mmCIF file of C-alpha atoms in Angstrom:
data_model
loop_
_atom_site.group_PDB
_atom_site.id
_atom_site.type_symbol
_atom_site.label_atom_id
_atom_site.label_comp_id
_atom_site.label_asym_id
_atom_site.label_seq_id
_atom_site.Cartn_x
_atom_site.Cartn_y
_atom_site.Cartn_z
ATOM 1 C CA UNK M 1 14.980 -14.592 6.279
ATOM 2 C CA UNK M 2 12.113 -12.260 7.272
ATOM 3 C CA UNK M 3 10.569 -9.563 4.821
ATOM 4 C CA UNK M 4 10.886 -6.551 6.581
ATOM 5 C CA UNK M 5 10.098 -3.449 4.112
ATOM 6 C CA UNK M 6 8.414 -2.455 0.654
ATOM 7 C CA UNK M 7 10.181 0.881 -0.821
ATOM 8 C CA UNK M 8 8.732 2.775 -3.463
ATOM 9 C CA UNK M 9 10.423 5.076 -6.100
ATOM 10 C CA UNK M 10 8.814 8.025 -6.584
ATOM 11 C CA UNK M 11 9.037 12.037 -8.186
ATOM 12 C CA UNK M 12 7.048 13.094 -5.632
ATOM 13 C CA UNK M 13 7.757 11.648 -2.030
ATOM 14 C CA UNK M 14 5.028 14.697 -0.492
ATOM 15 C CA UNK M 15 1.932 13.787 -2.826
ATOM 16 C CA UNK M 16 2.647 9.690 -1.672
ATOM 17 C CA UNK M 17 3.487 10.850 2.222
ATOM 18 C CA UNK M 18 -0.190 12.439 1.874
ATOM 19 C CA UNK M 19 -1.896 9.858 -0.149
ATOM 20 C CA UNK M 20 -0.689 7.066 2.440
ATOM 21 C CA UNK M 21 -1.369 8.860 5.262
ATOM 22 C CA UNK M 22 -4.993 9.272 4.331
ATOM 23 C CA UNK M 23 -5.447 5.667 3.534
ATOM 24 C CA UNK M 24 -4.112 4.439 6.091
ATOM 25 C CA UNK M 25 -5.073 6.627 8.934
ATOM 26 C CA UNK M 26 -1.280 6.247 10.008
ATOM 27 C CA UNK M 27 1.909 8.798 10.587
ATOM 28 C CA UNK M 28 4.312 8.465 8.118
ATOM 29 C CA UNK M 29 8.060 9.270 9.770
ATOM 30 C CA UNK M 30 10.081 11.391 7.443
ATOM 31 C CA UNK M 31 13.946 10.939 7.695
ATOM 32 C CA UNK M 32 15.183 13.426 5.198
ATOM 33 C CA UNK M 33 13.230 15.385 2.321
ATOM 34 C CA UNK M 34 14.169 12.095 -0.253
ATOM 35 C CA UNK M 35 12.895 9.216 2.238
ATOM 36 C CA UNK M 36 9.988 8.287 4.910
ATOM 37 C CA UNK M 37 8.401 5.453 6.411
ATOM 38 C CA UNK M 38 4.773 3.828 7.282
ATOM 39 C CA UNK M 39 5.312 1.323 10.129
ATOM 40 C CA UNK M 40 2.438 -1.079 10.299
ATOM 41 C CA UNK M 41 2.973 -4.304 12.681
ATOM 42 C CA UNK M 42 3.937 -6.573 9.970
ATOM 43 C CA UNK M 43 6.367 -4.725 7.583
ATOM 44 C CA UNK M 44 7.504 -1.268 6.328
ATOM 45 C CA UNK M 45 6.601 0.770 3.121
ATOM 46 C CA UNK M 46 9.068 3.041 2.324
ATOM 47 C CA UNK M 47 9.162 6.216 0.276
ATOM 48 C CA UNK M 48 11.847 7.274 -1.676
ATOM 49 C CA UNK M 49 12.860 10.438 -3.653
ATOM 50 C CA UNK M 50 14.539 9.260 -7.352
ATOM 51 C CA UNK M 51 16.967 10.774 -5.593
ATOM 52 C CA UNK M 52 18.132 8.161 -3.826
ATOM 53 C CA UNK M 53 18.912 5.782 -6.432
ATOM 54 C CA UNK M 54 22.334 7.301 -6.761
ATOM 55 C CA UNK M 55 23.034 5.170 -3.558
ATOM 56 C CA UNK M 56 21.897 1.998 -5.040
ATOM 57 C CA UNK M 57 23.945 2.116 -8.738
ATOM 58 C CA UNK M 58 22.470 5.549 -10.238
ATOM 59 C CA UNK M 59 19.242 6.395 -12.097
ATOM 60 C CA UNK M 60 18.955 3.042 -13.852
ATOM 61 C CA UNK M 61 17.996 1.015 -11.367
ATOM 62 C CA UNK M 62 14.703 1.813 -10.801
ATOM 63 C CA UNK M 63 12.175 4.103 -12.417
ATOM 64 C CA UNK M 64 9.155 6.084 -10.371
ATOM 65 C CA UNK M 65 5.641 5.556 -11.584
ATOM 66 C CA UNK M 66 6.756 2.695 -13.840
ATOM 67 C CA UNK M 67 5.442 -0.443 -11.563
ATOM 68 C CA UNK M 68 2.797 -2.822 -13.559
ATOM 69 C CA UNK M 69 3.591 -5.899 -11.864
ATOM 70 C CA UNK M 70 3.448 -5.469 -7.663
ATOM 71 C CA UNK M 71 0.588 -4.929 -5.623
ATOM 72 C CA UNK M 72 1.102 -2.930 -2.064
ATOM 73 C CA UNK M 73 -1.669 -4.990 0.036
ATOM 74 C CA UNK M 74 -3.065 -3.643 3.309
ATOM 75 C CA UNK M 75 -5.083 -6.312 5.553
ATOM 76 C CA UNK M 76 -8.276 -4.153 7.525
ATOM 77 C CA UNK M 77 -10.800 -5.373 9.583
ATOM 78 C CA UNK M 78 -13.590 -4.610 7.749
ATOM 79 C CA UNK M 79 -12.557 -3.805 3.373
ATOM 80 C CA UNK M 80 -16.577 -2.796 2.749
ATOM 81 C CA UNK M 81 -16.039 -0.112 5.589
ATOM 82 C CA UNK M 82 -13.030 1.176 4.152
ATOM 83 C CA UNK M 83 -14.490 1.233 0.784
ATOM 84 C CA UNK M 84 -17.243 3.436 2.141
ATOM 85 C CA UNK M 85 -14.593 6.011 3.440
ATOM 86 C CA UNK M 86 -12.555 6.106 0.709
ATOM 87 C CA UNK M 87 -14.406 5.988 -2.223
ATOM 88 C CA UNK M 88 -14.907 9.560 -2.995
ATOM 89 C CA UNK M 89 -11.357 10.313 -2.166
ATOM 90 C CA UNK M 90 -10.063 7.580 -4.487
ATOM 91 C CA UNK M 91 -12.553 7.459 -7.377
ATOM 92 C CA UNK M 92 -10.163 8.367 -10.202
ATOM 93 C CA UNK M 93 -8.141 5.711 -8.963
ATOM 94 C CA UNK M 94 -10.444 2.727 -8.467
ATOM 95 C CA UNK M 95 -9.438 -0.323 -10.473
ATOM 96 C CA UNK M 96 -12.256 -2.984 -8.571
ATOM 97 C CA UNK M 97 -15.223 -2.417 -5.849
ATOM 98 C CA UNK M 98 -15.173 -4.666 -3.097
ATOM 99 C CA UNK M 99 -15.091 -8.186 -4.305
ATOM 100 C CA UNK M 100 -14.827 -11.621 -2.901
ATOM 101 C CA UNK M 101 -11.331 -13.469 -3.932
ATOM 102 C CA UNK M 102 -11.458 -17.195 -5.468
ATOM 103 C CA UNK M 103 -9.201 -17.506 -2.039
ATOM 104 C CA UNK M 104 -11.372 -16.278 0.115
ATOM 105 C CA UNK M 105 -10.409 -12.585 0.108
ATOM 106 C CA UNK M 106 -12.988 -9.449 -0.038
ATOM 107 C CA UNK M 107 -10.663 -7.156 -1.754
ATOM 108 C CA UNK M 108 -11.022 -3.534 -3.126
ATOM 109 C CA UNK M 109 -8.106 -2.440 -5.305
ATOM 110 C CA UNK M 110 -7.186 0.768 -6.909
ATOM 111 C CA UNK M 111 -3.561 2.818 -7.650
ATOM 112 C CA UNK M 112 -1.663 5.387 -5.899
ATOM 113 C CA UNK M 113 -0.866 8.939 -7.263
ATOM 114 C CA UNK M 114 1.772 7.430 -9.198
ATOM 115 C CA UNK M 115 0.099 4.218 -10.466
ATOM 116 C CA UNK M 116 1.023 1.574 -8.053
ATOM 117 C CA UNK M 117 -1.990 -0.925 -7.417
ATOM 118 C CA UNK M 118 -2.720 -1.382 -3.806
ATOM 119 C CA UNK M 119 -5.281 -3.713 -2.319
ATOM 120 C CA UNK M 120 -7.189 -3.077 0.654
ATOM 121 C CA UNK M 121 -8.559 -6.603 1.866
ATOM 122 C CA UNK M 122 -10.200 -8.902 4.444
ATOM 123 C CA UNK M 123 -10.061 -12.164 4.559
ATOM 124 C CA UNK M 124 -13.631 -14.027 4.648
ATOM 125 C CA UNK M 125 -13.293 -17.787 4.560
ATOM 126 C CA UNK M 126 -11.929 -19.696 7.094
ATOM 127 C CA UNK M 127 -9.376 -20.894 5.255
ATOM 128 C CA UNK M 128 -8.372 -17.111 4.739
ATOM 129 C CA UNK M 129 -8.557 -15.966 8.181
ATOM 130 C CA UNK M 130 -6.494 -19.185 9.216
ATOM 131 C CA UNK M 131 -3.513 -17.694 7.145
ATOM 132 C CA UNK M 132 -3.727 -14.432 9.297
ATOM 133 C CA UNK M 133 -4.168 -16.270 12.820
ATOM 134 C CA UNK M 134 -1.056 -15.859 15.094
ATOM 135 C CA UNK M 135 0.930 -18.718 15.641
ATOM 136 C CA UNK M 136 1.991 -20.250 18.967
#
């Protein structure tokens, strides 16, 4: 089994598209006006309309900006460098500066347009950069 792809629920696929886009520094690829996708070398995050629900069982299924229990989480090179860029652009959505992880983490967190919590982090133990190592 290999986890392949996040999706997201949202009202408002554009204003998550942008917001995305200018935290990642990455093209998002949109498929239809209800559904998009970042590609990162690890997984997928998808975006999609409440519309689609209809294909997975109809409007109960899942609700847009109602997530209080996942966190998206982004590994970058350097999470203090990151912080630097984005702070002004995120500052009504900062939840934590920059700070170092009881496993071994140097993670900034804060929540997209529609309240997901993402984490930007980089690992800073060697026991945390071991996790992230390729393996032969």
């Amino acid at each position: 089994m290999n986890l392949v792809s996040i999706r997201i629920i949202t009202a408002d696929v554009d204003a998550l598209i942008k917001f995305y886009e200018h935290i990642t520094k990455l093209t998002i690829k949109r498929f239809t006006p209800d559904f998009a996708e970042l590609q990162t070398k690890t997984t997928t995050l998808a975006i999609g309309s409440i519309n689609t629900l209809q294909f997975f069982g109809g409007e109960s299924v899942a609700q847009a900006a109602k997530n209080r229990t996942a966190i998206i989480e982004f590994m970058v090179e350097d999470v203090e460098k990151e912080y630097n860029r984005l702070a002004p652009f995120l500052e009504p959505y900062i939840v934590q500066k920059p700070t170092i992880m009881p496993w071994g983490n140097n993670s900034f967190l804060f929540r997209d347009p529609d309240g997901n919590l993402v984490n930007l982090f980089t690992p800073t133990t060697l026991e945390a950069i071991k996790k992230f190592e390729p393996t032969n």
